[in-house]
Short mmCIF file of C-alpha atoms in Angstrom, two decimals:
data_model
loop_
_atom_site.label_atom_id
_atom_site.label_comp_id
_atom_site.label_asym_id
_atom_site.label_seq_id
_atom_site.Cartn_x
_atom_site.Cartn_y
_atom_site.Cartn_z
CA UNK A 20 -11.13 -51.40 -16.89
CA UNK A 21 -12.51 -49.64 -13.61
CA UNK A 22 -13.82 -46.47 -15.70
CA UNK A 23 -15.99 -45.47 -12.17
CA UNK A 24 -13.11 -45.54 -10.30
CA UNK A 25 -11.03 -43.16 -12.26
CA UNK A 26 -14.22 -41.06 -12.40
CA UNK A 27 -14.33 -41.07 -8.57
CA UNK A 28 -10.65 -40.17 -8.22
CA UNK A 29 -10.83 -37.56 -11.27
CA UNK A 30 -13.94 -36.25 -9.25
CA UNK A 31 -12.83 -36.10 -5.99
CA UNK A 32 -9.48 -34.40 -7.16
CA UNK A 33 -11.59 -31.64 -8.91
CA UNK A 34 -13.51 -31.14 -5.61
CA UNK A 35 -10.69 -31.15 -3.67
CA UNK A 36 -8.76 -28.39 -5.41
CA UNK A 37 -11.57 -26.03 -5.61
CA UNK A 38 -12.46 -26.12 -2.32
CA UNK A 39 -8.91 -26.24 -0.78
CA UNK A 40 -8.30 -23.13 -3.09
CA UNK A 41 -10.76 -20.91 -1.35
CA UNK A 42 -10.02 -22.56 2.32
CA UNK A 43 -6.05 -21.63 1.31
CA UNK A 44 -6.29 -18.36 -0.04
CA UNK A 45 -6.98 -16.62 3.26
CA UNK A 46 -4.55 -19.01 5.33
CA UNK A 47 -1.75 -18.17 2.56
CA UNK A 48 -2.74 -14.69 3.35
CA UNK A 49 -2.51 -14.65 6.84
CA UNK A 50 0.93 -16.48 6.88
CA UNK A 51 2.45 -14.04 4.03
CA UNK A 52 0.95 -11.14 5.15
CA UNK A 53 0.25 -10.38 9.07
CA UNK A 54 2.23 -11.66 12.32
CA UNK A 55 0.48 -12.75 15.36
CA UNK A 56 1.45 -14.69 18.33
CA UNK A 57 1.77 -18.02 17.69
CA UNK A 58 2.07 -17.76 14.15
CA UNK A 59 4.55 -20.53 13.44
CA UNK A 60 2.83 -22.87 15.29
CA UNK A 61 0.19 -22.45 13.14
CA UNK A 62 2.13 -22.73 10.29
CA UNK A 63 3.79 -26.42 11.17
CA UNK A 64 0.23 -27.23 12.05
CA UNK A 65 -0.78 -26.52 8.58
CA UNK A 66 2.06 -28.37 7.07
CA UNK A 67 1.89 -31.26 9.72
CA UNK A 68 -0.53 -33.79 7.06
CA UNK A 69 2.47 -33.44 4.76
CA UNK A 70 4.57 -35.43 7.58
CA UNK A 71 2.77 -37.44 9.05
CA UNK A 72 2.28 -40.89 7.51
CA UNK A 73 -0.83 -40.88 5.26
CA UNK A 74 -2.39 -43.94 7.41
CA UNK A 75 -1.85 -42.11 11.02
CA UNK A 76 -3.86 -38.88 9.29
CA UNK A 77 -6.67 -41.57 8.03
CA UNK A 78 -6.97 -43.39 11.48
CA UNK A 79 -7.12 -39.30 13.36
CA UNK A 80 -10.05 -39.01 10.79
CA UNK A 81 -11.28 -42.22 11.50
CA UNK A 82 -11.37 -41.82 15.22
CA UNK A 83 -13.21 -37.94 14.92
CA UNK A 84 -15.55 -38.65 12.38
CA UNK A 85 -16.89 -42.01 13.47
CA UNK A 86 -19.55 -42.50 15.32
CA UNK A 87 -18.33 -41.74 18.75
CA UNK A 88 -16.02 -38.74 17.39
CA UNK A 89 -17.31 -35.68 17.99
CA UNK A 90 -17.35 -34.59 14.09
CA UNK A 91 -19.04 -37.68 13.37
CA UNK A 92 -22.04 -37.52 16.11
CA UNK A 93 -22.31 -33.84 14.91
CA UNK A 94 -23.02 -35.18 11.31
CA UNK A 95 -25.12 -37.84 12.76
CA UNK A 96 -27.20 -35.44 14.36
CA UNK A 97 -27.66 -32.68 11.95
CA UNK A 98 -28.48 -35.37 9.17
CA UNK A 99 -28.69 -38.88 10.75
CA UNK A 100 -26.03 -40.39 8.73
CA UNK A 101 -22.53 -41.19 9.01
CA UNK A 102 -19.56 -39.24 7.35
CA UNK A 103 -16.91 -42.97 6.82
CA UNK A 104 -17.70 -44.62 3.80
CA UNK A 105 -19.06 -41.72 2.03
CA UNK A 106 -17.86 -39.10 -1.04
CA UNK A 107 -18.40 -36.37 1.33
CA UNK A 108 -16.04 -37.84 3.94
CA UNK A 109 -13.30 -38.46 1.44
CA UNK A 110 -13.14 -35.63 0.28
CA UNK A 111 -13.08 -34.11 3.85
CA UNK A 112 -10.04 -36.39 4.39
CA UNK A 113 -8.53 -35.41 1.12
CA UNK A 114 -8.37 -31.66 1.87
CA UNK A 115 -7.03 -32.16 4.84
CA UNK A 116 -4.51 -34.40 3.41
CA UNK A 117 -3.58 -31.76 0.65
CA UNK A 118 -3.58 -28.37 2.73
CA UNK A 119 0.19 -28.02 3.07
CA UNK A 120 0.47 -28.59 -0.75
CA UNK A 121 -1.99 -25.56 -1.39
CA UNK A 122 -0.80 -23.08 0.87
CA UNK A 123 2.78 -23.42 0.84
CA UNK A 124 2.93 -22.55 -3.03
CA UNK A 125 0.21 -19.35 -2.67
CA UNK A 126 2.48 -18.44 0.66
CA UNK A 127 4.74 -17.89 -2.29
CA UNK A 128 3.24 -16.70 -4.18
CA UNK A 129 1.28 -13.78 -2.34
CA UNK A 130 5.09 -13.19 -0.67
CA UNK A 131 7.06 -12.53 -4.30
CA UNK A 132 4.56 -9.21 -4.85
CA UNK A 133 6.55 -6.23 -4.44
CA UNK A 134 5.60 -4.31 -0.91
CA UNK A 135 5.46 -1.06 -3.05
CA UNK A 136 2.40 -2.48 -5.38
CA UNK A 137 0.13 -2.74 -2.17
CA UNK A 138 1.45 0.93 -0.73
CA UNK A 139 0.30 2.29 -4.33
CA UNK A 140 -2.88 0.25 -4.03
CA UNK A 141 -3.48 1.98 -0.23
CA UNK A 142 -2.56 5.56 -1.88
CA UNK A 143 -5.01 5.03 -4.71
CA UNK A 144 -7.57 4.70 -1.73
CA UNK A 145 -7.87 0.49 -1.88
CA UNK A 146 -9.02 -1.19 1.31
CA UNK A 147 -6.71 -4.47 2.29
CA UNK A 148 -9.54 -6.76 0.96
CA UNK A 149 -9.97 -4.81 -2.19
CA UNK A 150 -6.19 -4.67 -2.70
CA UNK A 151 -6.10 -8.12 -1.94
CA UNK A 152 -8.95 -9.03 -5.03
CA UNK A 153 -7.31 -6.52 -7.50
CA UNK A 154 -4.01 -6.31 -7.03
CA UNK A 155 -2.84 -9.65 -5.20
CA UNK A 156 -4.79 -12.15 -6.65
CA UNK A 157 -4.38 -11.41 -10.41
CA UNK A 158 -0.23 -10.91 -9.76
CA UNK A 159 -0.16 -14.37 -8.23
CA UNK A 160 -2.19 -16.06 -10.61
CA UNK A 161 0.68 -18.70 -12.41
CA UNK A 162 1.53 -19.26 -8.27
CA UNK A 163 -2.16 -19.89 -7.41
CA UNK A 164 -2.49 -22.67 -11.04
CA UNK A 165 0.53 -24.10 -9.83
CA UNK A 166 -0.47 -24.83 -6.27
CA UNK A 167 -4.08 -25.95 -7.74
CA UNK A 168 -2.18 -28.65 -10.25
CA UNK A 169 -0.10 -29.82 -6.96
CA UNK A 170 -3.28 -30.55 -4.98
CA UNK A 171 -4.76 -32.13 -8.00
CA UNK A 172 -1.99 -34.50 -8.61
CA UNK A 173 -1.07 -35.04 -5.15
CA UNK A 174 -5.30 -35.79 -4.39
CA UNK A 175 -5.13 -38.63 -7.41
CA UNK A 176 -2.23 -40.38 -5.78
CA UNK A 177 -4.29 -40.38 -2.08
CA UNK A 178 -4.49 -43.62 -0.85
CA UNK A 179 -3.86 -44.64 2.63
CA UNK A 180 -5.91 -41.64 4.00
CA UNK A 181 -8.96 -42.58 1.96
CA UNK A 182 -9.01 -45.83 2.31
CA UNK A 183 -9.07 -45.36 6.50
CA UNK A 184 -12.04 -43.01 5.88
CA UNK A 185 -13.74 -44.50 3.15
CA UNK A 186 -12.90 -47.86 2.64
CA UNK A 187 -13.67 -49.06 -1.02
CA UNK A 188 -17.70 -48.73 -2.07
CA UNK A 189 -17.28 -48.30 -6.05
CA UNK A 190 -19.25 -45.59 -7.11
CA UNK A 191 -18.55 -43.57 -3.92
CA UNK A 192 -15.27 -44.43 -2.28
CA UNK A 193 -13.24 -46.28 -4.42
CA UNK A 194 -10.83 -44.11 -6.11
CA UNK A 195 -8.52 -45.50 -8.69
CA UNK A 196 -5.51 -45.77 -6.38
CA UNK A 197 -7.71 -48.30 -4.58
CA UNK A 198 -8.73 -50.11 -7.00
CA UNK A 199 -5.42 -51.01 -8.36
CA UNK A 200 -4.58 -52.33 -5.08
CA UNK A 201 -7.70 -54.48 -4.83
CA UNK A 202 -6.99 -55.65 -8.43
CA UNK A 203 -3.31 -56.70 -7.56
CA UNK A 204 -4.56 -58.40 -4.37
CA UNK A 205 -6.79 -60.61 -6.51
CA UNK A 206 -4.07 -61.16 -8.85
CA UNK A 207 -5.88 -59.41 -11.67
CA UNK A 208 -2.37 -57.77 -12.97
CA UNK A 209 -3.92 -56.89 -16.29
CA UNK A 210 -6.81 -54.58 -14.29
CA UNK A 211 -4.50 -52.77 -12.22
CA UNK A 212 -1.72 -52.68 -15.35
CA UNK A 213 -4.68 -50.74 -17.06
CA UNK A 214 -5.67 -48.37 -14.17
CA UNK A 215 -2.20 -47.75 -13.54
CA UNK A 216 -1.27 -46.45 -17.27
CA UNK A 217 -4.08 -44.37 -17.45
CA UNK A 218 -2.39 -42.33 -14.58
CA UNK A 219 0.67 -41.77 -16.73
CA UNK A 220 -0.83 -39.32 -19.50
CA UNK A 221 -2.53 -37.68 -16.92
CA UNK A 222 -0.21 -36.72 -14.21
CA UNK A 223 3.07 -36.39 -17.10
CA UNK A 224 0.42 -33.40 -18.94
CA UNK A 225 -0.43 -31.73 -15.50
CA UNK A 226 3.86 -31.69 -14.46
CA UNK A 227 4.28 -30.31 -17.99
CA UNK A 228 1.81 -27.14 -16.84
CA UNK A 229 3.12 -26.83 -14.15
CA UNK A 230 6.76 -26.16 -15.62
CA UNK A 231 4.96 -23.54 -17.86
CA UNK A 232 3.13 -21.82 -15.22
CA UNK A 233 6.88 -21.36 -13.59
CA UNK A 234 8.55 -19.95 -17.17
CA UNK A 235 5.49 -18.04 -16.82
CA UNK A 236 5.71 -16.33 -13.49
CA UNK A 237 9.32 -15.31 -14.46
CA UNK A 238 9.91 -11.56 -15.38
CA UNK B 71 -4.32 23.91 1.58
CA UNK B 72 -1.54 24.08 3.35
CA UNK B 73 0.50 20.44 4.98
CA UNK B 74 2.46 21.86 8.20
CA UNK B 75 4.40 18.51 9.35
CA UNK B 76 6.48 17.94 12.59
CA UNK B 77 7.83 14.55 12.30
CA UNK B 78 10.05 12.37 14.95
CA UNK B 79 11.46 9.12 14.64
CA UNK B 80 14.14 7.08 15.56
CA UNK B 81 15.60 5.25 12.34
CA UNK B 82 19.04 3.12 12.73
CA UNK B 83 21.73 5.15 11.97
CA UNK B 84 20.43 8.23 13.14
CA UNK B 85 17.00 10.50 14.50
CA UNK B 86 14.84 11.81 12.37
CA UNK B 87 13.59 15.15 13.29
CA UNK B 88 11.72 17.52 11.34
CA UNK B 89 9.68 20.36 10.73
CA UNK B 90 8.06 21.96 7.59
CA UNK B 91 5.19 23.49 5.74
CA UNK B 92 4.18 23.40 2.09
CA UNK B 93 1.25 25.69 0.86
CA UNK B 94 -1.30 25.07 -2.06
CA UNK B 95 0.43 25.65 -5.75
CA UNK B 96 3.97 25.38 -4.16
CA UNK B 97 6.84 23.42 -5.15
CA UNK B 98 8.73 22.04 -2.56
CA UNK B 99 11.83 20.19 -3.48
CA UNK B 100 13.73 18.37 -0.34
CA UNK B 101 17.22 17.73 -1.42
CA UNK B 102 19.82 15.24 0.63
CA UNK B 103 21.96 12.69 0.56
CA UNK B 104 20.92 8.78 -0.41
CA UNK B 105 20.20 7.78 2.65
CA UNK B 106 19.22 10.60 4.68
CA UNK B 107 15.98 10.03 5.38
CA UNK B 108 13.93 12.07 2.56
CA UNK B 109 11.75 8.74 1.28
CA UNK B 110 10.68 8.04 5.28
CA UNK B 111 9.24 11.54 5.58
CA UNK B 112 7.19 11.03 2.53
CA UNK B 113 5.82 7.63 3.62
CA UNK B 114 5.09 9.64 6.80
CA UNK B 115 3.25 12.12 5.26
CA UNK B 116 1.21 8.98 2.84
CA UNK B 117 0.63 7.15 6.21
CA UNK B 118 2.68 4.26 5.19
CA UNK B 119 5.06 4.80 7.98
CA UNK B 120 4.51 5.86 11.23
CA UNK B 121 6.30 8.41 13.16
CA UNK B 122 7.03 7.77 16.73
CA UNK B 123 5.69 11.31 17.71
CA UNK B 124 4.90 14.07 15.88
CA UNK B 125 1.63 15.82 13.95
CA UNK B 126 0.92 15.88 10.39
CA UNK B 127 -1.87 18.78 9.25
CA UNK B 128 -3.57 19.10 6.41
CA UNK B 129 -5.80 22.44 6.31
CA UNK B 130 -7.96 21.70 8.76
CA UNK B 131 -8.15 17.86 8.96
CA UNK B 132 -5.28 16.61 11.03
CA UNK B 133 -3.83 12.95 9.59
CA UNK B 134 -1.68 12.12 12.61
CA UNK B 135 -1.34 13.67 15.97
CA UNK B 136 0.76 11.38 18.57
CA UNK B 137 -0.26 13.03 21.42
CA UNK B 138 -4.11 12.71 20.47
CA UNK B 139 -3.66 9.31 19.25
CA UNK B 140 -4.71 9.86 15.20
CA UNK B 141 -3.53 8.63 12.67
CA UNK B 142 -5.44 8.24 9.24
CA UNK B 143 -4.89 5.56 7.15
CA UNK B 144 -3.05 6.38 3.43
CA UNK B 145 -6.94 5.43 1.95
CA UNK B 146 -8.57 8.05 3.19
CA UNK B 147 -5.41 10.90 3.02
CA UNK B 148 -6.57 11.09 -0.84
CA UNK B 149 -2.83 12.29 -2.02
CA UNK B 150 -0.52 11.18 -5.38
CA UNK B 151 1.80 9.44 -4.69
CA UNK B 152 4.89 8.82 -7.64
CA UNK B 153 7.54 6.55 -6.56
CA UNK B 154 10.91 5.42 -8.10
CA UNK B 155 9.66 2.56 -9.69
CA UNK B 156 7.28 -0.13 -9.91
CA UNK B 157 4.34 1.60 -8.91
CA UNK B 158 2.47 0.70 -11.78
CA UNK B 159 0.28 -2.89 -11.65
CA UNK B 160 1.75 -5.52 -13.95
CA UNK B 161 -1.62 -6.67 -14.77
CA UNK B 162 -3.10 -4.00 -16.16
CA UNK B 163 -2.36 -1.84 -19.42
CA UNK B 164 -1.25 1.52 -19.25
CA UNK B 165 -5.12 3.33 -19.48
CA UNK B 166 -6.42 0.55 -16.98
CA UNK B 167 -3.29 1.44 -14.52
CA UNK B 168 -4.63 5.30 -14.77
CA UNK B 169 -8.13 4.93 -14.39
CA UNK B 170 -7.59 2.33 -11.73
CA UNK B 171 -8.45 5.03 -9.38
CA UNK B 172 -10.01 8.08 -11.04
CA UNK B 173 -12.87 10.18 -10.40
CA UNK B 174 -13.77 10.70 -14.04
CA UNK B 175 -12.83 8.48 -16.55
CA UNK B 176 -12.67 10.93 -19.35
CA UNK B 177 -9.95 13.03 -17.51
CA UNK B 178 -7.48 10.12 -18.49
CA UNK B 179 -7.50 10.14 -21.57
CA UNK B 180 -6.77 14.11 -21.65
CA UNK B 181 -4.43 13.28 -19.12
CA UNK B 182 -3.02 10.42 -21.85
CA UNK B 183 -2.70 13.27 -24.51
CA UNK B 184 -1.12 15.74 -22.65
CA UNK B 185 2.10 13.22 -21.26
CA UNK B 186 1.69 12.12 -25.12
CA UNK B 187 1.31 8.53 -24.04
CA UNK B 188 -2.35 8.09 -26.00
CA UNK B 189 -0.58 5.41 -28.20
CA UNK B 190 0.86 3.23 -25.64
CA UNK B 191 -2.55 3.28 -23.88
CA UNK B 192 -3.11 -0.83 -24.28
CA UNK B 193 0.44 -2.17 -23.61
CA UNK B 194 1.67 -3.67 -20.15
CA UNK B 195 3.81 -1.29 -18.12
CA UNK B 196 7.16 -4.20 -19.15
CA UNK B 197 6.68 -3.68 -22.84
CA UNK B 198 6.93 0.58 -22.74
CA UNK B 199 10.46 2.24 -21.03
CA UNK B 200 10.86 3.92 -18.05
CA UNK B 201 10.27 7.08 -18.65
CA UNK B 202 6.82 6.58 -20.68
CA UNK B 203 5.94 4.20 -17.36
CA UNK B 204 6.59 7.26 -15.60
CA UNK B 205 4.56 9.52 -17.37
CA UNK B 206 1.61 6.95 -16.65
CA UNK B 207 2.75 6.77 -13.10
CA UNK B 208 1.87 10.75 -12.90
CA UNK B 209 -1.19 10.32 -15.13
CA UNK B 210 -2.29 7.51 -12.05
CA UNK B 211 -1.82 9.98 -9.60
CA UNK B 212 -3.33 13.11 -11.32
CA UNK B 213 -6.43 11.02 -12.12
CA UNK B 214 -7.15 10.62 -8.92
CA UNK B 215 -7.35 14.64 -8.15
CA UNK B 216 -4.71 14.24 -4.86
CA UNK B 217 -5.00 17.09 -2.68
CA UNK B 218 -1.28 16.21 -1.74
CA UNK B 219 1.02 15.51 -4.67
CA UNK B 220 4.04 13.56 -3.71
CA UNK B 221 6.76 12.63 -5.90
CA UNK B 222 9.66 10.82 -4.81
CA UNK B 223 12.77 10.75 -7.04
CA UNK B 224 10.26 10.25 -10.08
CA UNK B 225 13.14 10.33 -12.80
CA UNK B 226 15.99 9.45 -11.19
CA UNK B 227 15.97 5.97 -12.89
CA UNK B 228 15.80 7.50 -16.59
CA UNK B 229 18.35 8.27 -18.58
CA UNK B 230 19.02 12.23 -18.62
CA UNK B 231 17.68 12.87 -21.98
CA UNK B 232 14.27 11.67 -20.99
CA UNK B 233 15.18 13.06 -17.23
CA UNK B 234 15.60 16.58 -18.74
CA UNK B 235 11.98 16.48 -20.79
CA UNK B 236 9.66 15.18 -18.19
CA UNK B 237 11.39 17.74 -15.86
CA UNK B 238 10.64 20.68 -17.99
CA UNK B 239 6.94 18.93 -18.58
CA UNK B 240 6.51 18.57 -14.95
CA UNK B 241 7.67 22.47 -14.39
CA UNK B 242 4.87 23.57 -17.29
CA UNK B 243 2.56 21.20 -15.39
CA UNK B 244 3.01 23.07 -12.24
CA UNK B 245 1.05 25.62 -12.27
CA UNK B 246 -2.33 24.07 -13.47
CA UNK B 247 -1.75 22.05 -10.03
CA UNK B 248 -4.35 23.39 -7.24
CA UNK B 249 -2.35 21.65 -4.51
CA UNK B 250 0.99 21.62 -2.52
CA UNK B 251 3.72 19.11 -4.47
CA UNK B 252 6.34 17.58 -2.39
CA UNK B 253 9.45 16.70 -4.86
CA UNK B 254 11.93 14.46 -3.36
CA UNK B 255 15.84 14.18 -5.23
CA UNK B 256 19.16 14.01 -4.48
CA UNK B 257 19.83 16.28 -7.52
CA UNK B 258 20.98 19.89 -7.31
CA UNK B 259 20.12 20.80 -10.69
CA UNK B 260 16.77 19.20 -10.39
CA UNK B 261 16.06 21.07 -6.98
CA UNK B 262 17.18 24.38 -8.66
CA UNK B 263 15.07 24.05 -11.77
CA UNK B 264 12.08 22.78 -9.98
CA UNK B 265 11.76 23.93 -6.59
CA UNK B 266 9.67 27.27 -4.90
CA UNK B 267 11.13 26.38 -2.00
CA UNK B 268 14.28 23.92 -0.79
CA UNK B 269 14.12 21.89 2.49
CA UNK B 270 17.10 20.68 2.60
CA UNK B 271 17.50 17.48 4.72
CA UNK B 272 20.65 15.10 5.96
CA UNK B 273 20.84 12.44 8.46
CA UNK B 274 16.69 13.36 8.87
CA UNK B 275 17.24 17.03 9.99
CA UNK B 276 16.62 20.51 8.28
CA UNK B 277 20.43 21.26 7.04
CA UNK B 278 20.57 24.54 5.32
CA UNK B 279 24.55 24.09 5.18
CA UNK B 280 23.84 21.26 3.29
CA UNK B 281 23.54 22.75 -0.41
CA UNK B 282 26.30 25.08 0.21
CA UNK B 283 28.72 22.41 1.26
CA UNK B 284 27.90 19.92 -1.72
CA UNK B 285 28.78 22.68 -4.02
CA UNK B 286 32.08 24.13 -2.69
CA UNK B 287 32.95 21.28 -1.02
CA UNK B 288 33.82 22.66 1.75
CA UNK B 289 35.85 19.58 3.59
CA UNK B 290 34.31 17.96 6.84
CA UNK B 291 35.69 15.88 9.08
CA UNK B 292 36.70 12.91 7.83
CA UNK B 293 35.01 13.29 4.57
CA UNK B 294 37.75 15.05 3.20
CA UNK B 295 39.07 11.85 1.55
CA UNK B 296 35.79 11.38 0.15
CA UNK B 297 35.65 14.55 -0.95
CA UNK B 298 38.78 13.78 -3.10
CA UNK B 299 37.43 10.80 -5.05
CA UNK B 300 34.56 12.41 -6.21
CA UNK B 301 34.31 14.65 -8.92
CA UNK B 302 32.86 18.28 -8.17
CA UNK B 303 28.91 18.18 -8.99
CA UNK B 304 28.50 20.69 -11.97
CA UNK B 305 25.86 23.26 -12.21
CA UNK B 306 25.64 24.16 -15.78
CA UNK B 307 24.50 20.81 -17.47
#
C-alpha cells in the first residue's frame, strides 16, 4: 500500500485547514459583519472555486504560477525555484480550492450571534477586535470545527486541481487521490482497492463530528 | 453628574422627539407604550444608535452633538447597561460574565453576595433562571462602576414573584448608587414604586397625558374599541 501518499494527502489536508482557518476568519467577518460597495461581488468571487470545474481552477493555477505567470516568476525570483510540482504549490492550489467551504460555514456561524451580545460587549468598553476574540470567536466555536472538518474532508478528496499544479512526485505531490488513479491506470486494482478503503474510516469518523458539532451548536 | 439629552429621529411609524435631564442619585423611570420608542432613546444615550440631530451631555463631556459633528462611541461612554435579555455571554459562568469588565475584581464577589447569587457563581447563564441571570446582568454592570446606569425593562421577562423582589432590591440598591439611573418599563406599578421622576413617552414624545389616560381610560379616538377589550390596569397589586 502507498503509506506516503496517504501521508501527503493527510498532510496537506492538515495544512490546508489551518491556514485557510486564519485566511477565513477575517473574510467570514467582513461578509457577516460590515457592508461595502461591491460586497456581493466579492462574495461569488469567494465561492466561485466551488463552481467551477476542479480542472479549469488547476489549469488558472497552472497558467499564474508557471514560469511565465506572474506568481510564478515572483517565486522564481525571490527564491529561484518554481512553485508546480512542489508541496508548497499544492497546497497553494488546495486553499484556493477549499475557500468557499471555509467561509461559508463561519459566515454562519459569526451571523447566528445575537446583535445584543456585541452591543453588551461595546457597553462593557470592548473594541470590535477585542469583541471579536472574546465574544465572537468562542460563541462560534462548533461553527468554526465544523467548517475546519469540511475543508479537511473536502482537501482529501482534491484531485483534478492538484494534479494540474503538481502532477504526481511521491513524497511531495502525490496525494492519495492520485495515486489510486495511477494504480487503476496500471491495472493494479488491489493498490487502489487498498488506498481507496483506507478513505472510508476516515472521512465516515470526520461526517460523524461533524453531526455532533451541529447537536452541539443547538440551544 | 447630570445627562441633559435632546434627541431627534425619524423612526417608521412616527418622529422621535425628545428632551430630558436626569441628575446624579436620581431615578428616572420613562413609562410608554410597547412600541413607543423608549428602548431607541436608551441605545441613543449608549451610542448604539444614532440620532439624526440632537445633543447628548454628560456633565461636562458632551457624547454627541449633531451640529458639532461628535459622537462618542458606547466604549468610551463608560455606562451600565441592563437589557431584557440575553445580555449575558454564553461562554462564560456567571462570576466570569461579572468580572468580564470590572475595575476590581474583589468588588464582584461582594457584588455576588449582596444579589445572593455567590452559589451560582460557576454555572452557565442557560443552567440558572431568569431572574438569577438578571441579578448577574446588574452585578455586570455595577462592576464596571457606570457613571450612567441604564436599565431597560430589566424584569419584565420574570415571573411577578421574582419581578416584585428584585424590584424592592433594586429600590434598597438605589441609594448607594452615585450616578443618574435611567429605568425603562411599560409598567405603572413599577414606574410608581421606583421612579423620582416619570418621563413619560408615546409615539417618541414627552406625553404627560399619557399616565392619566392609561388609568381612567379616558377613550381616544378610535381606541375606544380597544379600550373595551382590555381589562382596566390595577393599581393595588
Amino acid at each position: 500500500m502507498d503509506y506516503l501518499a496517504l501521508y501527503v494527502t493527510l498532510k496537506l489536508a492538515l495544512v490546508t485547514t489551518i491556514f485557510l482557518m486564519l485566511i477565513a476568519a477575517p473574510i467570514a467577518y467582513l461578509l457577516a459583519y460590515t457592508s461595502f460597495p461591491g460586497k456581493s461581488l466579492l462574495e461569488a468571487l469567494i465561492y466561485l472555486p466551488m463552481a467551477l470545474p476542479p480542472t479549469a481552477i488547476g489549469f488558472y493555477l497552472l497558467v499564474v504560477m508557471g514560469p511565465k505567470g506572474f506568481v510564478g516568476q515572483a517565486w522564481e525570483t525571490i527564491t529561484g525555484g518554481s512553485l508546480l510540482f512542489t508541496f508548497l504549490g499544492i497546497t497553494i492550489a488546495s486553499i484556493l480550492y477549499s475557500i468557499p467551504f471555509a467561509v461559508q460555514p463561519m459566515k454562519a456561524a459569526f451571523q447566528k450571534i445575537d446583535q445584543r451580545l456585541l452591543d453588551a460587549a461595546y457597553i462593557l468598553g470592548l473594541s470590535k477586535r477585542t469583541a471579536f476574540f472574546r465574544v465572537i470567536i468562542p460563541n462560534s466555536v462548533s461553527g468554526i470545527a465544523a467548517a475546519a472538518v469540511l475543508v479537511f474532508l473536502h482537501s482529501i478528496g482534491a484531485f483534478g486541481v492538484l494534479l494540474m499544479v503538481g502532477g504526481s512526485i511521491p513524497g511531495e505531490t502525490k496525494v492519495a487521490s492520485i495515486a489510486i488513479y495511477e494504480a487503476v491506470e496500471t491495472m493494479n486494482y488491489s493498490a487502489a482497492g487498498m488506498i481507496a478503503l483506507s478513505f472510508i474510516p476516515i472521512s465516515y469518523a470526520f461526517l460523524l463530528l461533524i453531526s455532533k458539532l451541529n447537536e452541539d451548536s443547538r440551544p | 453628574m447630570t445627562i441633559t439629552a435632546s434627541l431627534k429621529k425619524k423612526l417608521k411609524y412616527f418622529d422621535l422627539d425628545i428632551s430630558f435631564s436626569c441628575a446624579t442619585e436620581s431615578m428616572m423611570v420613562m413609562i410608554g407604550p410597547s412600541g413607543g420608542g423608549k428602548t431607541t432613546i436608551i441605545r441613543m444615550l449608549a451610542g448604539l444608535t444614532m440620532p439624526d440631530e440632537g445633543r447628548v451631555i454628560f456633565g461636562d463631556e458632551v457624547w454627541y452633538d449633531s451640529a458639532r459633528r461628535i459622537n462618542v462611541p458606547p466604549q468610551k461612554r463608560r455606562l451600565g447597561y441592563v437589557f431584557q435579555d440575553y445580555t449575558l455571554f454564553p461562554h462564560l459562568n456567571l462570576y466570569d460574565n461579572a468580572a468580564f469588565a470590572a475595575v476590581d475584581k474583589k468588588e464582584v464577589s461582594e457584588l455576588f453576595d449582596l444579589f445572593d447569587i455567590s452559589h451560582l457563581r460557576k454555572r452557565k447563564p442557560h443552567h440558572v433562571s431568569g431572574g438569577e441571570r438578571q441579578r448577574c446582568a446588574i452585578c455586570q454592570a455595577l462592576a464596571r462602576h457606570p457613571r450612567l446606569l441604564l436599565l431597560d425593562e430589566p424584569f419584565s421577562a420574570l415571573d411577578v414573584i421574582t419581578r416584585r423582589g428584585l424590584r424592592e432590591e433594586l429600590k434598597s440598591l438605589k441609594g448607594r448608587l452615585s450616578c443618574p439611573v435611567i429605568y425603562v418599563t411599560h409598567d405603572i406599578n413599577e414606574a410608581l414604586f421606583l421612579a423620582d421622576e416619570i418621563l413619560p413617552v408615546a409615539e417618541g414624545k414627552n406625553d404627560d397625558g399619557w399616565m392619566q389616560r392609561t388609568i381612567t381610560r379616558v377613550p381616544s379616538v378610535g381606541g375606544s374599541s380597544r379600550a373595551a377589550r382590555e381589562p382596566r390596569l390595577a393599581l393595588a397589586y
